[in-house]
Amino acid sequence: MKRLPGRTFLALLPLAGLILLLAQPSLDLTWENHPAHFWLVVLVGALSFALGFLLAEAAARREDARLLLIALAFLATSGYLVLHALATPGVLLAGKNAGFQIASAIGLFEAGLFAAASAIRLHPETSALLIRYRAVLYVLLATHMAAWAVVSLTTLPPLDNPVTPEDARGPLAAVAIVGLVAYGFSSWRYAALYRSRPRPLPLAILLALILLAEAMIAVAFARNWRTTWWEWHLLMLVAFGLVALAARREWRLEGSSAEIFSDIYEEQTRGHLEEVSVLFADLQGYTAFSERTSEHEVKGMLDTYFPAAAPVLQAHGGELYNTIGDALMVVFRGPDHQARAGRTGLDFQEAMTRIADDHPGWPRFRAGVNSGEAVLGVVDAPGKRGYTATGDTVNLASRLEGQARAGEVVVSDSTCAGLPSGADVEELEPLSVKGKTAPVRAFVLRGLDA
């Protein structure tokens, strides 16, 4: 197993500095600068929100509960940091406000709870439940922050009076203790994740959690406008900055943002068996057409076909997993995946035929569909990481597409079995395809009842 880098201990140096400053008040210098505070907090909040948004998008796309919970942690800190920024004297209110003053502590506390939840290995059904109701979680978080802001602005109890750091120290210390337990657990679990996946992003998440735990301590014990108070603002900036830099590094290495968070996916997201339907389509005669046609014209043809093809292929819940030259691979998951794949194949051929009719001489698409178990997950090829489907089901779909004629949709018997009754199909002679010892039953799909 991979050991943690020796320089990881550097993340603990801010804690040592905090303890020194608290023990020697004369070293804890005062710097009260309202504009600097406001813009620093806004910067940290914006960075945290951007990361939370990207993680939320990835969580929805890959249905990954760990990404969802980390996204909620980052969004919680960003929201409460906005409230804290508004507590800067002269921005929204003339004087101090208890609710806005301690908002950052609440945000760090909630983030710690979400981080701890993300570190738990969830049962697949639990993960699916969280993803299914992710909108509810976002609404609950936003509602809680809005309620906190309203109570703070209206100075309702218990936030009806400004509090001094000394008054808040006891309650904040109690919150910090619970938060430290959450951050400690999540740091331990992400250290284990880094050992199994020794990549920059898991390490950045681990370091960020350590720094946020230290910020939690600083919030509880710092002195207003002193070095100790500024320290927790900077700790949060560095924490989110580390994650942003690691994500940017992955984006630059892979050349796309599609799977930049794949190193922290749940195990089932990184690779699992699932019943799916796979549709392959490519242009019959594309190679010969390319040989006799200029590169500019070939590109123009693909630039006409592909933008029109994408929405048709995805209209019935298909996900475009791969494009290789003129070939397209679309995966259908969930209920009625066979029927949706078949319907998509027919709609796709209808749309592409209209384009081909307007361009005599262009090659035309053929399509094949197969249904069955496939492995969905991350393929970590050097310099090209992608999320795709692999296995015999995928291979046979590709072979069936190769057996189709231009304009046809050829489906396997497993796909045909899942089509609605009354589907117009024509059985072909058993096909001998590469990789199969026995002939394969296949059908040309002519139509489906509306």
GROMACS .gro file of C-alpha atoms in nm:
model
  450
    1MET     CA    1   0.000   0.000   0.000
    2LYS     CA    2   0.114   0.352  -0.078
    3ARG     CA    3   0.243   0.546   0.222
    4LEU     CA    4   0.142   0.907   0.272
    5PRO     CA    5   0.405   1.156   0.150
    6GLY     CA    6   0.638   1.271   0.427
    7ARG     CA    7   0.552   1.634   0.355
    8THR     CA    8   0.194   1.570   0.464
    9PHE     CA    9   0.301   1.673   0.814
   10LEU     CA   10   0.334   2.029   0.680
   11ALA     CA   11  -0.043   2.051   0.694
   12LEU     CA   12  -0.015   2.043   1.074
   13LEU     CA   13   0.219   2.344   1.094
   14PRO     CA   14  -0.068   2.599   1.098
   15LEU     CA   15  -0.203   2.427   1.409
   16ALA     CA   16   0.135   2.461   1.577
   17GLY     CA   17   0.143   2.828   1.483
   18LEU     CA   18  -0.210   2.879   1.618
   19ILE     CA   19  -0.117   2.720   1.952
   20LEU     CA   20   0.193   2.940   1.976
   21LEU     CA   21  -0.003   3.259   1.907
   22LEU     CA   22  -0.274   3.168   2.156
   23ALA     CA   23  -0.010   3.093   2.419
   24GLN     CA   24   0.176   3.420   2.349
   25PRO     CA   25  -0.089   3.694   2.298
   26SER     CA   26   0.183   3.951   2.238
   27LEU     CA   27   0.266   3.775   1.911
   28ASP     CA   28  -0.097   3.774   1.801
   29LEU     CA   29  -0.088   4.103   1.608
   30THR     CA   30  -0.393   4.312   1.522
   31TRP     CA   31  -0.486   4.404   1.164
   32GLU     CA   32  -0.841   4.535   1.115
   33ASN     CA   33  -0.906   4.586   0.746
   34HIS     CA   34  -1.271   4.555   0.645
   35PRO     CA   35  -1.232   4.557   0.263
   36ALA     CA   36  -0.953   4.297   0.278
   37HIS     CA   37  -1.171   4.076   0.496
   38PHE     CA   38  -1.473   4.108   0.270
   39TRP     CA   39  -1.289   4.026  -0.052
   40LEU     CA   40  -1.088   3.743   0.105
   41VAL     CA   41  -1.407   3.575   0.227
   42VAL     CA   42  -1.577   3.632  -0.108
   43LEU     CA   43  -1.279   3.472  -0.287
   44VAL     CA   44  -1.284   3.168  -0.060
   45GLY     CA   45  -1.662   3.137  -0.096
   46ALA     CA   46  -1.648   3.164  -0.475
   47LEU     CA   47  -1.376   2.899  -0.497
   48SER     CA   48  -1.568   2.668  -0.266
   49PHE     CA   49  -1.890   2.720  -0.465
   50ALA     CA   50  -1.718   2.652  -0.799
   51LEU     CA   51  -1.577   2.324  -0.668
   52GLY     CA   52  -1.910   2.230  -0.516
   53PHE     CA   53  -2.090   2.301  -0.842
   54LEU     CA   54  -1.846   2.092  -1.048
   55LEU     CA   55  -1.865   1.806  -0.799
   56ALA     CA   56  -2.245   1.823  -0.802
   57GLU     CA   57  -2.250   1.805  -1.181
   58ALA     CA   58  -2.015   1.505  -1.179
   59ALA     CA   59  -2.221   1.339  -0.905
   60ALA     CA   60  -2.537   1.368  -1.113
   61ARG     CA   61  -2.369   1.249  -1.433
   62ARG     CA   62  -2.208   0.944  -1.275
   63GLU     CA   63  -2.468   0.889  -1.000
   64ASP     CA   64  -2.195   0.890  -0.737
   65ALA     CA   65  -2.300   0.956  -0.376
   66ARG     CA   66  -1.947   1.031  -0.255
   67LEU     CA   67  -1.914   1.317  -0.501
   68LEU     CA   68  -2.259   1.437  -0.399
   69LEU     CA   69  -2.168   1.451  -0.031
   70ILE     CA   70  -1.836   1.627  -0.095
   71ALA     CA   71  -2.024   1.874  -0.315
   72LEU     CA   72  -2.263   1.943  -0.028
   73ALA     CA   73  -1.966   2.000   0.204
   74PHE     CA   74  -1.816   2.260  -0.031
   75LEU     CA   75  -2.153   2.424  -0.100
   76ALA     CA   76  -2.224   2.448   0.273
   77THR     CA   77  -1.900   2.633   0.338
   78SER     CA   78  -1.954   2.865   0.041
   79GLY     CA   79  -2.306   2.959   0.151
   80TYR     CA   80  -2.216   3.033   0.510
   81LEU     CA   81  -1.904   3.219   0.401
   82VAL     CA   82  -2.128   3.456   0.206
   83LEU     CA   83  -2.321   3.520   0.525
   84HIS     CA   84  -1.997   3.575   0.712
   85ALA     CA   85  -1.876   3.820   0.445
   86LEU     CA   86  -2.196   4.018   0.489
   87ALA     CA   87  -2.109   4.048   0.858
   88THR     CA   88  -1.816   4.272   0.768
   89PRO     CA   89  -1.901   4.607   0.927
   90GLY     CA   90  -2.030   4.854   0.672
   91VAL     CA   91  -2.127   4.597   0.407
   92LEU     CA   92  -2.484   4.508   0.502
   93LEU     CA   93  -2.514   4.611   0.862
   94ALA     CA   94  -2.360   4.899   1.051
   95GLY     CA   95  -2.284   4.697   1.364
   96LYS     CA   96  -2.205   4.343   1.461
   97ASN     CA   97  -2.455   4.063   1.412
   98ALA     CA   98  -2.438   3.737   1.603
   99GLY     CA   99  -2.581   3.519   1.327
  100PHE     CA  100  -2.344   3.644   1.061
  101GLN     CA  101  -2.049   3.641   1.301
  102ILE     CA  102  -2.072   3.269   1.372
  103ALA     CA  103  -2.197   3.164   1.025
  104SER     CA  104  -1.852   3.044   0.921
  105ALA     CA  105  -1.837   2.809   1.221
  106ILE     CA  106  -2.175   2.661   1.127
  107GLY     CA  107  -2.061   2.618   0.767
  108LEU     CA  108  -1.742   2.440   0.871
  109PHE     CA  109  -1.938   2.221   1.109
  110GLU     CA  110  -2.192   2.114   0.845
  111ALA     CA  111  -1.913   2.061   0.592
  112GLY     CA  112  -1.740   1.828   0.839
  113LEU     CA  113  -2.057   1.621   0.875
  114PHE     CA  114  -2.098   1.593   0.498
  115ALA     CA  115  -1.728   1.506   0.460
  116ALA     CA  116  -1.760   1.232   0.724
  117ALA     CA  117  -2.066   1.092   0.545
  118SER     CA  118  -1.876   1.091   0.215
  119ALA     CA  119  -1.599   0.887   0.377
  120ILE     CA  120  -1.833   0.602   0.469
  121ARG     CA  121  -1.850   0.309   0.227
  122LEU     CA  122  -2.219   0.319   0.143
  123HIS     CA  123  -2.432   0.029   0.029
  124PRO     CA  124  -2.519   0.067  -0.342
  125GLU     CA  125  -2.889   0.101  -0.256
  126THR     CA  126  -2.811   0.380  -0.010
  127SER     CA  127  -2.598   0.556  -0.270
  128ALA     CA  128  -2.877   0.527  -0.525
  129LEU     CA  129  -3.127   0.668  -0.273
  130LEU     CA  130  -2.908   0.971  -0.203
  131ILE     CA  131  -2.861   1.037  -0.574
  132ARG     CA  132  -3.234   0.999  -0.639
  133TYR     CA  133  -3.317   1.261  -0.376
  134ARG     CA  134  -3.018   1.487  -0.430
  135ALA     CA  135  -3.244   1.778  -0.522
  136VAL     CA  136  -3.411   1.747  -0.181
  137LEU     CA  137  -3.069   1.763  -0.010
  138TYR     CA  138  -2.976   2.077  -0.204
  139VAL     CA  139  -3.308   2.240  -0.116
  140LEU     CA  140  -3.272   2.151   0.253
  141LEU     CA  141  -2.923   2.298   0.264
  142ALA     CA  142  -3.031   2.616   0.085
  143THR     CA  143  -3.339   2.646   0.309
  144HIS     CA  144  -3.130   2.613   0.623
  145MET     CA  145  -2.889   2.884   0.507
  146ALA     CA  146  -3.177   3.112   0.407
  147ALA     CA  147  -3.345   3.060   0.743
  148TRP     CA  148  -3.019   3.140   0.922
  149ALA     CA  149  -2.986   3.461   0.721
  150VAL     CA  150  -3.347   3.565   0.797
  151VAL     CA  151  -3.313   3.498   1.168
  152SER     CA  152  -2.981   3.684   1.171
  153LEU     CA  153  -3.117   3.988   0.986
  154THR     CA  154  -3.431   4.008   1.199
  155THR     CA  155  -3.224   3.948   1.516
  156LEU     CA  156  -3.462   3.685   1.645
  157PRO     CA  157  -3.358   3.482   1.951
  158PRO     CA  158  -3.108   3.333   2.009
  159LEU     CA  159  -2.932   3.564   1.762
  160ASP     CA  160  -3.083   3.887   1.892
  161ASN     CA  161  -2.765   4.031   2.044
  162PRO     CA  162  -2.410   4.071   1.915
  163VAL     CA  163  -2.165   3.839   2.082
  164THR     CA  164  -1.808   3.898   2.180
  165PRO     CA  165  -1.544   3.634   2.102
  166GLU     CA  166  -1.535   3.553   2.474
  167ASP     CA  167  -1.912   3.498   2.486
  168ALA     CA  168  -1.903   3.269   2.184
  169ARG     CA  169  -1.595   3.072   2.282
  170GLY     CA  170  -1.778   2.810   2.487
  171PRO     CA  171  -2.048   2.723   2.231
  172LEU     CA  172  -1.799   2.742   1.945
  173ALA     CA  173  -1.560   2.511   2.130
  174ALA     CA  174  -1.839   2.255   2.169
  175VAL     CA  175  -1.919   2.281   1.798
  176ALA     CA  176  -1.549   2.254   1.717
  177ILE     CA  177  -1.513   1.931   1.918
  178VAL     CA  178  -1.792   1.760   1.723
  179GLY     CA  179  -1.655   1.903   1.398
  180LEU     CA  180  -1.307   1.774   1.476
  181VAL     CA  181  -1.442   1.424   1.528
  182ALA     CA  182  -1.609   1.443   1.186
  183TYR     CA  183  -1.299   1.583   1.016
  184GLY     CA  184  -1.075   1.334   1.194
  185PHE     CA  185  -1.284   1.040   1.075
  186SER     CA  186  -1.303   1.169   0.718
  187SER     CA  187  -0.927   1.240   0.712
  188TRP     CA  188  -0.853   0.886   0.826
  189ARG     CA  189  -1.079   0.739   0.559
  190TYR     CA  190  -0.941   0.960   0.280
  191ALA     CA  191  -0.588   0.867   0.387
  192ALA     CA  192  -0.688   0.505   0.325
  193LEU     CA  193  -0.838   0.606  -0.011
  194TYR     CA  194  -0.512   0.776  -0.109
  195ARG     CA  195  -0.314   0.464  -0.017
  196SER     CA  196  -0.529   0.258  -0.253
  197ARG     CA  197  -0.539   0.530  -0.521
  198PRO     CA  198  -0.215   0.729  -0.492
  199ARG     CA  199  -0.320   1.020  -0.709
  200PRO     CA  200  -0.316   1.398  -0.654
  201LEU     CA  201  -0.689   1.449  -0.604
  202PRO     CA  202  -0.741   1.209  -0.310
  203LEU     CA  203  -0.431   1.362  -0.149
  204ALA     CA  204  -0.564   1.714  -0.205
  205ILE     CA  205  -0.898   1.620  -0.046
  206LEU     CA  206  -0.714   1.470   0.252
  207LEU     CA  207  -0.499   1.781   0.301
  208ALA     CA  208  -0.802   2.006   0.261
  209LEU     CA  209  -0.988   1.816   0.535
  210ILE     CA  210  -0.691   1.853   0.771
  211LEU     CA  211  -0.672   2.226   0.702
  212LEU     CA  212  -1.047   2.271   0.748
  213ALA     CA  213  -1.022   2.090   1.083
  214GLU     CA  214  -0.754   2.337   1.188
  215ALA     CA  215  -0.974   2.624   1.066
  216MET     CA  216  -1.250   2.486   1.287
  217ILE     CA  217  -1.019   2.515   1.590
  218ALA     CA  218  -0.909   2.864   1.492
  219VAL     CA  219  -1.269   2.983   1.456
  220ALA     CA  220  -1.341   2.868   1.811
  221PHE     CA  221  -1.037   3.021   1.981
  222ALA     CA  222  -0.911   3.307   1.761
  223ARG     CA  223  -0.918   3.670   1.868
  224ASN     CA  224  -1.109   3.907   1.640
  225TRP     CA  225  -0.897   4.089   1.380
  226ARG     CA  226  -0.582   3.925   1.518
  227THR     CA  227  -0.342   3.697   1.333
  228THR     CA  228  -0.520   3.391   1.476
  229TRP     CA  229  -0.849   3.521   1.331
  230TRP     CA  230  -0.705   3.583   0.986
  231GLU     CA  231  -0.544   3.239   0.998
  232TRP     CA  232  -0.867   3.044   0.964
  233HIS     CA  233  -0.967   3.251   0.659
  234LEU     CA  234  -0.635   3.167   0.493
  235LEU     CA  235  -0.658   2.801   0.593
  236MET     CA  236  -0.987   2.772   0.409
  237LEU     CA  237  -0.844   2.947   0.104
  238VAL     CA  238  -0.549   2.707   0.091
  239ALA     CA  239  -0.775   2.405   0.150
  240PHE     CA  240  -1.001   2.479  -0.144
  241GLY     CA  241  -0.709   2.600  -0.352
  242LEU     CA  242  -0.535   2.264  -0.317
  243VAL     CA  243  -0.842   2.079  -0.443
  244ALA     CA  244  -0.883   2.325  -0.730
  245LEU     CA  245  -0.518   2.284  -0.834
  246ALA     CA  246  -0.545   1.903  -0.823
  247ALA     CA  247  -0.862   1.912  -1.032
  248ARG     CA  248  -0.699   2.149  -1.281
  249ARG     CA  249  -0.399   1.917  -1.307
  250GLU     CA  250  -0.625   1.623  -1.390
  251TRP     CA  251  -0.807   1.831  -1.649
  252ARG     CA  252  -0.480   1.928  -1.817
  253LEU     CA  253  -0.349   1.570  -1.818
  254GLU     CA  254  -0.668   1.420  -1.956
  255GLY     CA  255  -0.752   1.703  -2.194
  256SER     CA  256  -1.113   1.716  -2.077
  257SER     CA  257  -1.319   1.776  -1.767
  258ALA     CA  258  -1.527   1.458  -1.808
  259GLU     CA  259  -1.360   1.240  -1.544
  260ILE     CA  260  -1.143   1.477  -1.342
  261PHE     CA  261  -1.298   1.350  -1.018
  262SER     CA  262  -1.277   0.980  -1.106
  263ASP     CA  263  -1.001   0.917  -0.848
  264ILE     CA  264  -1.254   0.975  -0.570
  265TYR     CA  265  -1.547   0.789  -0.725
  266GLU     CA  266  -1.713   0.520  -0.517
  267GLU     CA  267  -1.600   0.167  -0.595
  268GLN     CA  268  -1.925   0.081  -0.771
  269THR     CA  269  -1.891   0.391  -0.989
  270ARG     CA  270  -1.539   0.298  -1.092
  271GLY     CA  271  -1.659  -0.040  -1.216
  272HIS     CA  272  -1.978  -0.245  -1.181
  273LEU     CA  273  -2.196  -0.487  -1.375
  274GLU     CA  274  -2.526  -0.357  -1.504
  275GLU     CA  275  -2.799  -0.463  -1.746
  276VAL     CA  276  -2.784  -0.223  -2.039
  277SER     CA  277  -2.852  -0.189  -2.408
  278VAL     CA  278  -2.566  -0.072  -2.630
  279LEU     CA  279  -2.615   0.094  -2.968
  280PHE     CA  280  -2.331   0.122  -3.218
  281ALA     CA  281  -2.352   0.322  -3.539
  282ASP     CA  282  -2.101   0.404  -3.809
  283LEU     CA  283  -2.091   0.510  -4.172
  284GLN     CA  284  -2.089   0.229  -4.425
  285GLY     CA  285  -1.821   0.298  -4.686
  286TYR     CA  286  -1.656   0.571  -4.479
  287THR     CA  287  -1.302   0.452  -4.553
  288ALA     CA  288  -1.355   0.445  -4.929
  289PHE     CA  289  -1.527   0.785  -4.917
  290SER     CA  290  -1.232   0.930  -4.721
  291GLU     CA  291  -0.982   0.799  -4.975
  292ARG     CA  292  -1.147   0.975  -5.267
  293THR     CA  293  -1.257   1.291  -5.087
  294SER     CA  294  -1.061   1.585  -4.951
  295GLU     CA  295  -1.008   1.607  -4.577
  296HIS     CA  296  -1.200   1.934  -4.569
  297GLU     CA  297  -1.509   1.768  -4.722
  298VAL     CA  298  -1.483   1.468  -4.490
  299LYS     CA  299  -1.472   1.698  -4.190
  300GLY     CA  300  -1.766   1.896  -4.326
  301MET     CA  301  -1.966   1.574  -4.357
  302LEU     CA  302  -1.894   1.468  -3.997
  303ASP     CA  303  -1.963   1.820  -3.874
  304THR     CA  304  -2.306   1.794  -4.036
  305TYR     CA  305  -2.392   1.444  -3.919
  306PHE     CA  306  -2.268   1.448  -3.559
  307PRO     CA  307  -2.436   1.764  -3.424
  308ALA     CA  308  -2.767   1.638  -3.564
  309ALA     CA  309  -2.707   1.285  -3.431
  310ALA     CA  310  -2.625   1.371  -3.068
  311PRO     CA  311  -2.970   1.498  -2.957
  312VAL     CA  312  -3.147   1.210  -3.135
  313LEU     CA  313  -2.923   0.951  -2.969
  314GLN     CA  314  -2.982   1.104  -2.625
  315ALA     CA  315  -3.354   1.182  -2.661
  316HIS     CA  316  -3.466   0.854  -2.503
  317GLY     CA  317  -3.216   0.848  -2.218
  318GLY     CA  318  -2.915   0.726  -2.412
  319GLU     CA  319  -2.570   0.838  -2.303
  320LEU     CA  320  -2.306   0.893  -2.569
  321TYR     CA  321  -2.009   0.704  -2.423
  322ASN     CA  322  -1.765   0.712  -2.710
  323THR     CA  323  -1.687   0.841  -3.058
  324ILE     CA  324  -1.409   0.689  -3.267
  325GLY     CA  325  -1.371   0.838  -3.612
  326ASP     CA  326  -1.714   0.792  -3.768
  327ALA     CA  327  -1.836   0.544  -3.504
  328LEU     CA  328  -2.071   0.625  -3.216
  329MET     CA  329  -2.144   0.420  -2.905
  330VAL     CA  330  -2.452   0.492  -2.693
  331VAL     CA  331  -2.550   0.316  -2.369
  332PHE     CA  332  -2.905   0.288  -2.234
  333ARG     CA  333  -2.962   0.210  -1.866
  334GLY     CA  334  -3.263   0.167  -1.642
  335PRO     CA  335  -3.619   0.051  -1.715
  336ASP     CA  336  -3.716  -0.041  -2.072
  337HIS     CA  337  -3.361   0.009  -2.197
  338GLN     CA  338  -3.417  -0.233  -2.488
  339ALA     CA  339  -3.725  -0.046  -2.613
  340ARG     CA  340  -3.559   0.294  -2.573
  341ALA     CA  341  -3.250   0.174  -2.759
  342GLY     CA  342  -3.462   0.033  -3.042
  343ARG     CA  343  -3.667   0.351  -3.069
  344THR     CA  344  -3.349   0.558  -3.071
  345GLY     CA  345  -3.201   0.344  -3.349
  346LEU     CA  346  -3.506   0.402  -3.569
  347ASP     CA  347  -3.525   0.776  -3.497
  348PHE     CA  348  -3.151   0.807  -3.557
  349GLN     CA  349  -3.172   0.638  -3.897
  350GLU     CA  350  -3.468   0.853  -3.996
  351ALA     CA  351  -3.283   1.175  -3.907
  352MET     CA  352  -2.956   1.068  -4.071
  353THR     CA  353  -3.135   0.953  -4.386
  354ARG     CA  354  -3.286   1.298  -4.430
  355ILE     CA  355  -2.938   1.450  -4.417
  356ALA     CA  356  -2.794   1.188  -4.655
  357ASP     CA  357  -3.077   1.249  -4.904
  358ASP     CA  358  -2.971   1.612  -4.921
  359HIS     CA  359  -2.609   1.511  -4.990
  360PRO     CA  360  -2.591   1.248  -5.264
  361GLY     CA  361  -2.269   1.051  -5.247
  362TRP     CA  362  -2.230   1.072  -4.871
  363PRO     CA  363  -2.200   0.738  -4.690
  364ARG     CA  364  -2.496   0.638  -4.474
  365PHE     CA  365  -2.519   0.508  -4.121
  366ARG     CA  366  -2.581   0.150  -4.015
  367ALA     CA  367  -2.666   0.059  -3.657
  368GLY     CA  368  -2.662  -0.240  -3.424
  369VAL     CA  369  -2.812  -0.290  -3.078
  370ASN     CA  370  -2.744  -0.558  -2.817
  371SER     CA  371  -2.866  -0.596  -2.459
  372GLY     CA  372  -2.717  -0.772  -2.159
  373GLU     CA  373  -2.470  -0.728  -1.876
  374ALA     CA  374  -2.175  -0.495  -1.927
  375VAL     CA  375  -1.911  -0.348  -1.701
  376LEU     CA  376  -1.958   0.027  -1.663
  377GLY     CA  377  -1.663   0.211  -1.519
  378VAL     CA  378  -1.344   0.407  -1.557
  379VAL     CA  379  -1.083   0.291  -1.806
  380ASP     CA  380  -0.756   0.446  -1.692
  381ALA     CA  381  -0.551   0.436  -2.010
  382PRO     CA  382  -0.227   0.639  -2.011
  383GLY     CA  383  -0.310   0.998  -2.104
  384LYS     CA  384  -0.673   0.915  -2.180
  385ARG     CA  385  -0.904   0.833  -1.892
  386GLY     CA  386  -1.264   0.766  -1.980
  387TYR     CA  387  -1.588   0.623  -1.850
  388THR     CA  388  -1.718   0.352  -2.077
  389ALA     CA  389  -1.887   0.015  -2.111
  390THR     CA  390  -1.690  -0.304  -2.177
  391GLY     CA  391  -1.760  -0.672  -2.213
  392ASP     CA  392  -1.916  -0.926  -2.446
  393THR     CA  393  -2.245  -0.733  -2.468
  394VAL     CA  394  -2.059  -0.432  -2.607
  395ASN     CA  395  -1.853  -0.641  -2.849
  396LEU     CA  396  -2.161  -0.812  -2.992
  397ALA     CA  397  -2.338  -0.478  -3.043
  398SER     CA  398  -2.039  -0.367  -3.251
  399ARG     CA  399  -2.046  -0.691  -3.453
  400LEU     CA  400  -2.419  -0.654  -3.523
  401GLU     CA  401  -2.367  -0.302  -3.645
  402GLY     CA  402  -2.107  -0.439  -3.888
  403GLN     CA  403  -2.368  -0.682  -4.023
  404ALA     CA  404  -2.628  -0.413  -4.089
  405ARG     CA  405  -2.679  -0.249  -4.425
  406ALA     CA  406  -2.692   0.127  -4.471
  407GLY     CA  407  -3.008   0.264  -4.312
  408GLU     CA  408  -3.079  -0.051  -4.110
  409VAL     CA  409  -3.097  -0.122  -3.738
  410VAL     CA  410  -2.996  -0.480  -3.653
  411VAL     CA  411  -3.083  -0.599  -3.302
  412SER     CA  412  -2.994  -0.913  -3.108
  413ASP     CA  413  -3.248  -1.161  -2.974
  414SER     CA  414  -3.193  -1.024  -2.618
  415THR     CA  415  -3.287  -0.676  -2.740
  416CYS     CA  416  -3.575  -0.807  -2.944
  417ALA     CA  417  -3.716  -0.982  -2.637
  418GLY     CA  418  -3.746  -0.647  -2.460
  419LEU     CA  419  -3.920  -0.462  -2.743
  420PRO     CA  420  -4.291  -0.380  -2.715
  421SER     CA  421  -4.536  -0.632  -2.855
  422GLY     CA  422  -4.613  -0.559  -3.215
  423ALA     CA  423  -4.260  -0.451  -3.301
  424ASP     CA  424  -4.196  -0.490  -3.673
  425VAL     CA  425  -3.887  -0.713  -3.699
  426GLU     CA  426  -3.746  -0.936  -3.970
  427GLU     CA  427  -3.533  -1.228  -3.854
  428LEU     CA  428  -3.208  -1.274  -4.040
  429GLU     CA  429  -3.024  -1.591  -4.114
  430PRO     CA  430  -2.808  -1.686  -3.811
  431LEU     CA  431  -2.499  -1.466  -3.821
  432SER     CA  432  -2.144  -1.584  -3.779
  433VAL     CA  433  -1.962  -1.305  -3.598
  434LYS     CA  434  -1.608  -1.269  -3.474
  435GLY     CA  435  -1.561  -1.382  -3.116
  436LYS     CA  436  -1.867  -1.611  -3.110
  437THR     CA  437  -1.836  -1.986  -3.161
  438ALA     CA  438  -2.206  -2.034  -3.235
  439PRO     CA  439  -2.415  -1.838  -3.487
  440VAL     CA  440  -2.606  -1.543  -3.342
  441ARG     CA  441  -2.977  -1.475  -3.384
  442ALA     CA  442  -3.040  -1.126  -3.510
  443PHE     CA  443  -3.328  -0.917  -3.648
  444VAL     CA  444  -3.370  -0.609  -3.861
  445LEU     CA  445  -3.589  -0.368  -3.670
  446ARG     CA  446  -3.833  -0.202  -3.910
  447GLY     CA  447  -4.065  -0.019  -3.671
  448LEU     CA  448  -4.224   0.012  -3.329
  449ASP     CA  449  -4.581   0.092  -3.237
  450ALA     CA  450  -4.617   0.451  -3.119
   0.00000   0.00000   0.00000
